[in-house]
Amino acid sequence: MNALEISGLVVRFGELTILDGVDLAVPFGELHVLMGPNGSGKSTLCHAAMGRPGYEAAGSVKVNGVEVLGKPVEDRARAGLFEGFQYPVEVAGVTLRELIAEMALVGGPEVGERALQAAVDLDLEPFIDRFVNVGLSGGEKKKSEIVQLLGLSPKAAILDEIDSGLDVDAVRDVAGAVQGMRGPELGVLVITHYARVLRYLDVDRVHVMMKGKIVRSGGRELADELDSVGYEGIRKELGLEAEQEESGDFLKGL
């Protein structure tokens, strides 16, 4: 059984079709990477899987064998799906300690114990009594999400551009934390534009998305190829037209 299995996923946002039949499976114990240019649909896959409002989705998204498409967000989380945001939100009025306590009330004391230990391991103890993500740097916000991830111990984690806005040291630290949480009970899908974060990850599979579809899949060597020829090289190889990313800022977040 796969940790995450996506079949025939079609996603529309208003009149715009963003994903056009995506098939993707992440087995337990594996770390896959989804790469692609702005506007290709990477973040949309993440948001549609988690149930973000505004996205009309059809097809299938299974977490640990459980169909989650069409279910409320909380049911998707209970099934074991975790979304790490590209830009983690600030939650004024709620401290990280209070958030961990609420997580423990729902998931049991072991959830709180794991999260508190992760905060220690990631040097986030000084921030645990501060409001969630408020005033934190990009790297600290990403670490805060990793603390929540390790506490909740989901079945499948989709991490949207974990290297976005981070300096070199923060990329290394966050990637190290992702690498450290790998195990037989978890499947991880890392979304990124750049190959730099892959220096610190033991990658099982790389997928390239363009125009709302997976157009290439392969081993780590595919990321090296991308680093060499760029997305333009893949486009030319496959005879694809350029993405719509240059046509507007809206598409860059999809």
Short mmCIF file of C-alpha atoms in Angstrom, two decimals:
data_model
loop_
_atom_site.label_atom_id
_atom_site.label_comp_id
_atom_site.label_asym_id
_atom_site.label_seq_id
_atom_site.Cartn_x
_atom_site.Cartn_y
_atom_site.Cartn_z
CA MET A 1 0.00 0.00 0.00
CA ASN A 2 1.16 3.50 -0.78
CA ALA A 3 1.31 6.34 1.72
CA LEU A 4 -0.06 8.68 -0.95
CA GLU A 5 -1.73 7.61 -4.18
CA ILE A 6 -3.13 10.14 -6.66
CA SER A 7 -5.04 8.90 -9.71
CA GLY A 8 -6.54 10.88 -12.58
CA LEU A 9 -6.58 14.10 -10.56
CA VAL A 10 -8.20 16.98 -12.43
CA VAL A 11 -8.39 20.34 -10.65
CA ARG A 12 -10.12 23.52 -11.75
CA PHE A 13 -9.97 26.97 -10.18
CA GLY A 14 -12.92 28.87 -11.55
CA GLU A 15 -12.83 28.49 -15.33
CA LEU A 16 -9.15 27.54 -15.32
CA THR A 17 -8.12 23.88 -15.52
CA ILE A 18 -4.84 23.65 -13.59
CA LEU A 19 -4.27 19.90 -13.20
CA ASP A 20 -5.24 17.69 -16.10
CA GLY A 21 -5.07 14.04 -15.04
CA VAL A 22 -2.23 13.60 -12.54
CA ASP A 23 -1.12 10.12 -11.47
CA LEU A 24 1.43 9.90 -8.67
CA ALA A 25 2.20 7.36 -5.94
CA VAL A 26 4.54 7.69 -2.95
CA PRO A 27 5.13 4.36 -1.17
CA PHE A 28 5.71 4.20 2.58
CA GLY A 29 9.33 4.76 3.46
CA GLU A 30 10.10 6.76 0.31
CA LEU A 31 10.82 10.41 -0.38
CA HIS A 32 9.70 11.74 -3.75
CA VAL A 33 10.34 15.18 -5.22
CA LEU A 34 7.98 17.11 -7.49
CA MET A 35 9.71 19.76 -9.58
CA GLY A 36 8.43 22.18 -12.19
CA PRO A 37 8.39 25.81 -13.29
CA ASN A 38 6.08 28.46 -11.87
CA GLY A 39 2.47 27.96 -12.91
CA SER A 40 2.87 24.25 -13.67
CA GLY A 41 0.41 23.16 -10.93
CA LYS A 42 2.68 21.92 -8.12
CA SER A 43 1.08 23.96 -5.34
CA THR A 44 -2.38 23.25 -6.73
CA LEU A 45 -1.75 19.52 -6.30
CA CYS A 46 -0.84 20.19 -2.68
CA HIS A 47 -3.87 22.41 -2.00
CA ALA A 48 -6.36 20.14 -3.79
CA ALA A 49 -5.14 17.09 -1.89
CA MET A 50 -5.62 18.91 1.41
CA GLY A 51 -9.01 20.37 0.46
CA ARG A 52 -8.31 24.09 0.20
CA PRO A 53 -11.53 25.99 -0.66
CA GLY A 54 -11.88 27.28 -4.22
CA TYR A 55 -10.35 24.26 -5.92
CA GLU A 56 -12.77 21.92 -7.73
CA ALA A 57 -11.18 18.47 -7.83
CA ALA A 58 -12.12 15.19 -9.49
CA GLY A 59 -10.30 11.86 -9.52
CA SER A 60 -8.80 10.11 -6.52
CA VAL A 61 -6.44 10.99 -3.67
CA LYS A 62 -5.81 8.15 -1.23
CA VAL A 63 -3.84 8.38 2.00
CA ASN A 64 -2.86 5.02 3.46
CA GLY A 65 -5.55 3.49 1.24
CA VAL A 66 -8.29 5.89 2.42
CA GLU A 67 -10.01 8.09 -0.18
CA VAL A 68 -9.88 11.69 1.05
CA LEU A 69 -11.06 13.66 -1.98
CA GLY A 70 -14.40 15.27 -1.17
CA LYS A 71 -13.90 14.99 2.59
CA PRO A 72 -13.54 17.92 5.01
CA VAL A 73 -10.00 19.08 5.74
CA GLU A 74 -10.10 17.67 9.28
CA ASP A 75 -11.00 14.22 7.96
CA ARG A 76 -8.09 14.36 5.52
CA ALA A 77 -5.80 15.19 8.42
CA ARG A 78 -7.26 12.34 10.49
CA ALA A 79 -6.57 9.98 7.58
CA GLY A 80 -2.91 10.95 7.96
CA LEU A 81 -2.29 13.74 5.43
CA PHE A 82 -0.10 16.73 6.36
CA GLU A 83 0.52 19.84 4.24
CA GLY A 84 3.60 21.96 4.84
CA PHE A 85 2.92 25.44 3.50
CA GLN A 86 5.17 27.39 1.17
CA TYR A 87 4.58 30.41 3.38
CA PRO A 88 3.56 29.22 6.86
CA VAL A 89 0.83 31.43 8.31
CA GLU A 90 1.29 33.53 11.43
CA VAL A 91 -1.24 32.77 14.18
CA ALA A 92 -1.34 35.74 16.53
CA GLY A 93 -2.76 34.99 19.98
CA VAL A 94 -1.80 31.29 20.01
CA THR A 95 1.62 30.19 21.22
CA LEU A 96 3.41 27.17 19.81
CA ARG A 97 3.13 25.53 23.24
CA GLU A 98 -0.65 26.07 23.23
CA LEU A 99 -0.89 24.66 19.69
CA ILE A 100 1.07 21.57 20.72
CA ALA A 101 -1.22 21.15 23.76
CA GLU A 102 -4.29 21.25 21.49
CA MET A 103 -2.67 18.71 19.18
CA ALA A 104 -2.10 16.44 22.18
CA LEU A 105 -5.73 16.77 23.31
CA VAL A 106 -6.86 15.36 19.95
CA GLY A 107 -4.07 12.93 19.18
CA GLY A 108 -2.98 11.83 22.63
CA PRO A 109 -0.12 12.76 24.98
CA GLU A 110 2.46 11.09 22.73
CA VAL A 111 1.74 13.75 20.10
CA GLY A 112 2.71 16.50 22.51
CA GLU A 113 5.78 14.60 23.69
CA ARG A 114 7.04 14.12 20.13
CA ALA A 115 6.43 17.76 19.22
CA LEU A 116 8.15 19.11 22.33
CA GLN A 117 11.16 16.87 21.72
CA ALA A 118 11.27 18.06 18.09
CA ALA A 119 11.27 21.67 19.31
CA VAL A 120 14.30 20.85 21.44
CA ASP A 121 16.06 19.02 18.60
CA LEU A 122 15.43 21.90 16.18
CA ASP A 123 16.51 24.60 18.65
CA LEU A 124 13.03 26.12 18.74
CA GLU A 125 12.67 26.10 22.53
CA PRO A 126 13.21 29.89 22.75
CA PHE A 127 10.14 30.37 20.54
CA ILE A 128 7.77 27.88 22.11
CA ASP A 129 5.99 30.50 24.22
CA ARG A 130 5.71 32.97 21.37
CA PHE A 131 2.75 33.24 19.01
CA VAL A 132 2.92 30.67 16.21
CA ASN A 133 5.29 31.92 13.48
CA VAL A 134 4.86 35.58 14.49
CA GLY A 135 8.15 37.42 14.08
CA LEU A 136 10.04 34.28 13.07
CA SER A 137 12.46 34.12 10.15
CA GLY A 138 11.62 31.98 7.11
CA GLY A 139 13.84 29.17 8.37
CA GLU A 140 12.33 29.28 11.86
CA LYS A 141 8.81 29.13 10.42
CA LYS A 142 9.73 26.05 8.41
CA LYS A 143 11.19 24.46 11.54
CA SER A 144 7.97 25.27 13.39
CA GLU A 145 6.04 23.32 10.75
CA ILE A 146 8.47 20.41 11.05
CA VAL A 147 7.80 20.39 14.81
CA GLN A 148 4.06 20.04 14.11
CA LEU A 149 4.75 17.39 11.48
CA LEU A 150 6.90 15.29 13.77
CA GLY A 151 4.37 15.61 16.56
CA LEU A 152 1.40 14.53 14.45
CA SER A 153 3.31 11.67 12.81
CA PRO A 154 1.14 11.56 9.64
CA LYS A 155 1.10 8.84 7.00
CA ALA A 156 1.80 11.17 4.08
CA ALA A 157 3.42 14.62 4.09
CA ILE A 158 3.36 17.06 1.17
CA LEU A 159 5.88 19.84 1.76
CA ASP A 160 5.33 22.77 -0.57
CA GLU A 161 8.61 24.51 -1.48
CA ILE A 162 10.35 23.86 1.81
CA ASP A 163 13.33 25.88 0.55
CA SER A 164 11.32 28.98 -0.37
CA GLY A 165 12.79 32.13 1.16
CA LEU A 166 15.53 30.31 3.07
CA ASP A 167 19.23 31.09 3.14
CA VAL A 168 21.81 28.37 2.54
CA ASP A 169 22.15 27.43 6.22
CA ALA A 170 18.38 27.27 6.75
CA VAL A 171 17.92 25.09 3.65
CA ARG A 172 20.48 22.66 5.04
CA ASP A 173 18.85 22.61 8.49
CA VAL A 174 15.28 22.16 7.23
CA ALA A 175 16.29 19.53 4.68
CA GLY A 176 18.21 17.71 7.40
CA ALA A 177 15.07 17.65 9.54
CA VAL A 178 13.05 16.23 6.63
CA GLN A 179 15.71 13.62 5.98
CA GLY A 180 15.74 12.70 9.67
CA MET A 181 12.00 12.02 9.85
CA ARG A 182 12.04 9.42 7.09
CA GLY A 183 10.78 6.00 8.13
CA PRO A 184 8.68 2.99 7.10
CA GLU A 185 5.46 4.56 8.40
CA LEU A 186 5.70 7.76 6.34
CA GLY A 187 5.79 8.78 2.68
CA VAL A 188 7.06 12.27 1.81
CA LEU A 189 6.47 14.41 -1.29
CA VAL A 190 8.75 17.45 -1.45
CA ILE A 191 7.77 20.20 -3.89
CA THR A 192 10.54 22.47 -5.10
CA HIS A 193 11.79 24.56 -8.02
CA TYR A 194 15.46 24.01 -7.37
CA ALA A 195 17.85 21.09 -7.12
CA ARG A 196 19.87 22.74 -4.31
CA VAL A 197 17.70 21.30 -1.51
CA LEU A 198 18.24 17.81 -2.94
CA ARG A 199 21.91 17.94 -1.88
CA TYR A 200 20.72 17.17 1.63
CA LEU A 201 18.00 14.61 0.84
CA ASP A 202 18.14 10.91 -0.01
CA VAL A 203 15.70 11.02 -2.92
CA ASP A 204 13.93 7.91 -4.20
CA ARG A 205 12.07 9.42 -7.13
CA VAL A 206 11.87 12.72 -9.02
CA HIS A 207 8.80 13.85 -10.97
CA VAL A 208 8.60 16.81 -13.33
CA MET A 209 5.29 18.65 -13.74
CA MET A 210 4.45 20.91 -16.68
CA LYS A 211 1.10 22.24 -17.78
CA GLY A 212 -0.70 20.36 -15.05
CA LYS A 213 0.69 16.92 -15.85
CA ILE A 214 3.59 14.72 -14.78
CA VAL A 215 5.72 14.72 -17.94
CA ARG A 216 8.82 12.88 -16.69
CA SER A 217 9.68 10.64 -13.74
CA GLY A 218 13.00 9.12 -12.83
CA GLY A 219 15.69 8.75 -10.23
CA ARG A 220 17.90 11.44 -8.77
CA GLU A 221 19.67 11.74 -12.11
CA LEU A 222 16.56 13.50 -13.45
CA ALA A 223 17.17 16.36 -11.01
CA ASP A 224 20.77 16.53 -12.20
CA GLU A 225 19.53 16.68 -15.80
CA LEU A 226 17.20 19.54 -14.89
CA ASP A 227 20.08 21.34 -13.23
CA SER A 228 21.99 21.01 -16.49
CA VAL A 229 19.38 21.71 -19.20
CA GLY A 230 16.73 23.58 -17.20
CA TYR A 231 12.99 23.27 -17.68
CA GLU A 232 13.44 24.71 -21.16
CA GLY A 233 15.52 21.69 -22.11
CA ILE A 234 12.78 19.32 -20.94
CA ARG A 235 10.18 21.37 -22.81
CA LYS A 236 12.15 21.13 -26.04
CA GLU A 237 12.73 17.40 -25.57
CA LEU A 238 9.02 16.78 -25.13
CA GLY A 239 7.89 19.33 -27.70
CA LEU A 240 5.95 21.39 -25.16
CA GLU A 241 5.17 25.07 -25.37
CA ALA A 242 6.37 27.42 -22.62
CA GLU A 243 4.36 27.57 -19.39
CA GLN A 244 2.01 30.45 -18.78
CA GLU A 245 4.11 31.69 -15.85
CA GLU A 246 5.18 34.80 -17.67
CA SER A 247 1.57 35.76 -18.34
CA GLY A 248 0.65 36.77 -14.82
CA ASP A 249 1.56 36.66 -11.14
CA PHE A 250 -1.58 34.67 -10.28
CA LEU A 251 -0.28 31.55 -12.00
CA LYS A 252 2.99 31.65 -10.09
CA GLY A 253 1.22 30.43 -6.98
CA LEU A 254 -0.37 27.42 -8.64
#
